[in-house]
Amino acid sequence: RNLWINKMAEPIIKSRQAQKEINGIFTEVVCTEFSNYIFVTLTQYGKIGTLISVTPDSRSNDISTPTFSTKVLLGKDEPLTHVCAKNLATFISQEAGNRPVLLGLALKDSSIDTIKEIKDIIKSCKVW
Protein backbone atom coordinates (compact mmCIF):
# COMPACT_ATOMS: atom_id res chain seq x y z
CA ARG A 1 0.00 0.00 0.00
CA ASN A 2 1.24 3.41 -0.90
CA LEU A 3 -0.07 6.27 1.18
CA TRP A 4 0.67 9.68 -0.23
CA ILE A 5 0.49 12.61 2.14
CA ASN A 6 0.81 16.20 1.03
CA LYS A 7 2.16 18.06 4.04
CA MET A 8 1.40 21.43 2.46
CA ALA A 9 -2.31 20.74 1.85
CA GLU A 10 -4.87 22.97 3.48
CA PRO A 11 -7.03 21.20 6.03
CA ILE A 12 -10.52 20.35 4.77
CA ILE A 13 -12.06 21.85 7.89
CA LYS A 14 -10.46 25.04 9.19
CA SER A 15 -10.87 25.83 12.87
CA ARG A 16 -9.44 28.43 15.25
CA GLN A 17 -10.14 29.30 18.85
CA ALA A 18 -9.46 32.13 21.25
CA GLN A 19 -10.02 32.81 24.94
CA LYS A 20 -10.40 36.03 26.88
CA GLU A 21 -11.64 37.16 30.26
CA ILE A 22 -14.63 39.49 29.86
CA ASN A 23 -15.90 41.24 32.99
CA GLY A 24 -14.22 38.58 35.11
CA ILE A 25 -15.74 35.67 33.16
CA PHE A 26 -13.52 33.29 31.16
CA THR A 27 -14.91 33.27 27.60
CA GLU A 28 -13.99 30.85 24.81
CA VAL A 29 -14.73 31.20 21.11
CA VAL A 30 -14.25 28.44 18.53
CA CYS A 31 -14.78 29.23 14.83
CA THR A 32 -15.00 26.37 12.34
CA GLU A 33 -15.53 26.75 8.61
CA PHE A 34 -17.34 24.07 6.66
CA SER A 35 -18.02 24.35 2.93
CA ASN A 36 -21.69 25.22 3.40
CA TYR A 37 -21.78 27.06 6.76
CA ILE A 38 -19.79 28.59 9.61
CA PHE A 39 -19.98 26.99 13.06
CA VAL A 40 -19.18 29.31 15.98
CA THR A 41 -19.25 28.28 19.64
CA LEU A 42 -19.29 31.02 22.28
CA THR A 43 -19.09 29.71 25.82
CA GLN A 44 -18.62 30.96 29.35
CA TYR A 45 -19.61 27.55 30.75
CA GLY A 46 -17.33 25.19 28.78
CA LYS A 47 -20.27 23.67 26.87
CA ILE A 48 -21.98 24.29 23.54
CA GLY A 49 -25.21 25.51 25.14
CA THR A 50 -28.12 26.63 22.99
CA LEU A 51 -27.68 25.79 19.30
CA ILE A 52 -29.10 28.38 16.91
CA SER A 53 -29.27 28.32 13.13
CA VAL A 54 -28.93 31.78 11.57
CA THR A 55 -29.63 31.94 7.85
CA PRO A 56 -29.73 34.85 5.40
CA ASP A 57 -33.31 35.33 4.24
CA SER A 58 -33.51 34.68 0.51
CA ARG A 59 -36.74 36.71 0.33
CA SER A 60 -34.89 39.90 1.26
CA ASN A 61 -35.30 42.59 -1.42
CA ASP A 62 -32.11 44.47 -0.55
CA ILE A 63 -29.01 42.38 -1.27
CA SER A 64 -26.67 44.86 0.47
CA THR A 65 -28.43 44.42 3.84
CA PRO A 66 -29.92 40.92 3.98
CA THR A 67 -32.30 39.97 6.75
CA PHE A 68 -31.65 36.88 8.84
CA SER A 69 -33.84 34.15 10.24
CA THR A 70 -32.96 32.53 13.57
CA LYS A 71 -34.13 29.12 14.72
CA VAL A 72 -33.24 27.47 18.03
CA LEU A 73 -32.33 23.85 17.24
CA LEU A 74 -31.39 22.79 20.77
CA GLY A 75 -31.78 24.52 24.13
CA LYS A 76 -33.82 27.40 25.51
CA ASP A 77 -35.89 29.20 22.91
CA GLU A 78 -36.06 32.68 24.48
CA PRO A 79 -36.36 36.12 22.83
CA LEU A 80 -32.94 37.22 24.19
CA THR A 81 -31.33 34.16 22.57
CA HIS A 82 -32.63 35.26 19.14
CA VAL A 83 -31.46 38.86 19.70
CA CYS A 84 -27.93 37.78 20.72
CA ALA A 85 -27.72 35.22 17.91
CA LYS A 86 -28.86 37.67 15.25
CA ASN A 87 -26.48 40.37 16.52
CA LEU A 88 -23.45 38.04 16.54
CA ALA A 89 -24.18 35.90 13.50
CA THR A 90 -25.19 38.72 11.15
CA PHE A 91 -21.69 40.16 11.05
CA ILE A 92 -20.14 36.66 10.80
CA SER A 93 -22.38 35.72 7.87
CA GLN A 94 -21.81 39.00 6.04
CA GLU A 95 -18.01 38.67 6.38
CA ALA A 96 -18.27 35.04 5.19
CA GLY A 97 -20.16 35.82 1.98
CA ASN A 98 -23.67 35.54 3.48
CA ARG A 99 -23.24 31.89 4.45
CA PRO A 100 -25.51 30.43 7.12
CA VAL A 101 -24.13 30.33 10.66
CA LEU A 102 -24.62 27.65 13.28
CA LEU A 103 -24.11 29.28 16.65
CA GLY A 104 -23.58 27.60 20.01
CA LEU A 105 -24.32 30.09 22.80
CA ALA A 106 -23.59 29.45 26.48
CA LEU A 107 -23.22 32.90 28.03
CA LYS A 108 -23.47 33.91 31.70
CA ASP A 109 -23.35 37.58 30.66
CA SER A 110 -25.10 38.66 27.47
CA SER A 111 -24.88 42.43 28.02
CA ILE A 112 -24.19 44.77 25.09
CA ASP A 113 -20.59 45.34 26.30
CA THR A 114 -19.95 41.60 26.48
CA ILE A 115 -21.41 41.04 22.99
CA LYS A 116 -19.11 43.78 21.60
CA GLU A 117 -16.06 42.14 23.19
CA ILE A 118 -17.14 38.72 21.91
CA LYS A 119 -17.31 40.16 18.37
CA ASP A 120 -13.68 41.26 18.75
CA ILE A 121 -12.70 37.75 19.87
CA ILE A 122 -14.54 36.26 16.88
CA LYS A 123 -12.62 38.61 14.55
CA SER A 124 -9.35 37.38 16.09
CA CYS A 125 -10.12 33.72 15.35
CA LYS A 126 -12.15 33.92 12.15
CA VAL A 127 -11.47 31.21 9.57
CA TRP A 128 -13.46 32.50 6.59
PDB file of C-alpha atoms in Angstrom, residues 47-95:
ATOM      1  CA  LYS A  47     -20.267  23.675  26.871  1.00  0.00           C
ATOM      2  CA  ILE A  48     -21.977  24.293  23.536  1.00  0.00           C
ATOM      3  CA  GLY A  49     -25.206  25.509  25.140  1.00  0.00           C
ATOM      4  CA  THR A  50     -28.117  26.630  22.988  1.00  0.00           C
ATOM      5  CA  LEU A  51     -27.677  25.791  19.301  1.00  0.00           C
ATOM      6  CA  ILE A  52     -29.100  28.383  16.906  1.00  0.00           C
ATOM      7  CA  SER A  53     -29.266  28.315  13.129  1.00  0.00           C
ATOM      8  CA  VAL A  54     -28.929  31.782  11.568  1.00  0.00           C
ATOM      9  CA  THR A  55     -29.625  31.945   7.852  1.00  0.00           C
ATOM     10  CA  PRO A  56     -29.734  34.855   5.399  1.00  0.00           C
ATOM     11  CA  ASP A  57     -33.310  35.326   4.243  1.00  0.00           C
ATOM     12  CA  SER A  58     -33.512  34.684   0.507  1.00  0.00           C
ATOM     13  CA  ARG A  59     -36.736  36.712   0.329  1.00  0.00           C
ATOM     14  CA  SER A  60     -34.887  39.903   1.264  1.00  0.00           C
ATOM     15  CA  ASN A  61     -35.297  42.592  -1.420  1.00  0.00           C
ATOM     16  CA  ASP A  62     -32.110  44.470  -0.552  1.00  0.00           C
ATOM     17  CA  ILE A  63     -29.007  42.377  -1.273  1.00  0.00           C
ATOM     18  CA  SER A  64     -26.666  44.857   0.467  1.00  0.00           C
ATOM     19  CA  THR A  65     -28.429  44.415   3.837  1.00  0.00           C
ATOM     20  CA  PRO A  66     -29.924  40.918   3.977  1.00  0.00           C
ATOM     21  CA  THR A  67     -32.297  39.970   6.752  1.00  0.00           C
ATOM     22  CA  PHE A  68     -31.647  36.879   8.836  1.00  0.00           C
ATOM     23  CA  SER A  69     -33.838  34.147  10.241  1.00  0.00           C
ATOM     24  CA  THR A  70     -32.961  32.532  13.566  1.00  0.00           C
ATOM     25  CA  LYS A  71     -34.133  29.116  14.724  1.00  0.00           C
ATOM     26  CA  VAL A  72     -33.238  27.466  18.025  1.00  0.00           C
ATOM     27  CA  LEU A  73     -32.327  23.853  17.245  1.00  0.00           C
ATOM     28  CA  LEU A  74     -31.393  22.792  20.772  1.00  0.00           C
ATOM     29  CA  GLY A  75     -31.776  24.522  24.134  1.00  0.00           C
ATOM     30  CA  LYS A  76     -33.823  27.402  25.509  1.00  0.00           C
ATOM     31  CA  ASP A  77     -35.893  29.203  22.913  1.00  0.00           C
ATOM     32  CA  GLU A  78     -36.064  32.681  24.480  1.00  0.00           C
ATOM     33  CA  PRO A  79     -36.364  36.121  22.826  1.00  0.00           C
ATOM     34  CA  LEU A  80     -32.941  37.223  24.190  1.00  0.00           C
ATOM     35  CA  THR A  81     -31.334  34.162  22.573  1.00  0.00           C
ATOM     36  CA  HIS A  82     -32.627  35.263  19.143  1.00  0.00           C
ATOM     37  CA  VAL A  83     -31.460  38.863  19.703  1.00  0.00           C
ATOM     38  CA  CYS A  84     -27.928  37.776  20.720  1.00  0.00           C
ATOM     39  CA  ALA A  85     -27.718  35.217  17.910  1.00  0.00           C
ATOM     40  CA  LYS A  86     -28.856  37.674  15.254  1.00  0.00           C
ATOM     41  CA  ASN A  87     -26.480  40.372  16.522  1.00  0.00           C
ATOM     42  CA  LEU A  88     -23.453  38.042  16.541  1.00  0.00           C
ATOM     43  CA  ALA A  89     -24.179  35.902  13.497  1.00  0.00           C
ATOM     44  CA  THR A  90     -25.187  38.724  11.145  1.00  0.00           C
ATOM     45  CA  PHE A  91     -21.689  40.157  11.046  1.00  0.00           C
ATOM     46  CA  ILE A  92     -20.143  36.663  10.797  1.00  0.00           C
ATOM     47  CA  SER A  93     -22.377  35.723   7.872  1.00  0.00           C
ATOM     48  CA  GLN A  94     -21.808  39.004   6.035  1.00  0.00           C
ATOM     49  CA  GLU A  95     -18.014  38.666   6.379  1.00  0.00           C
TER      50      GLU A  95
END
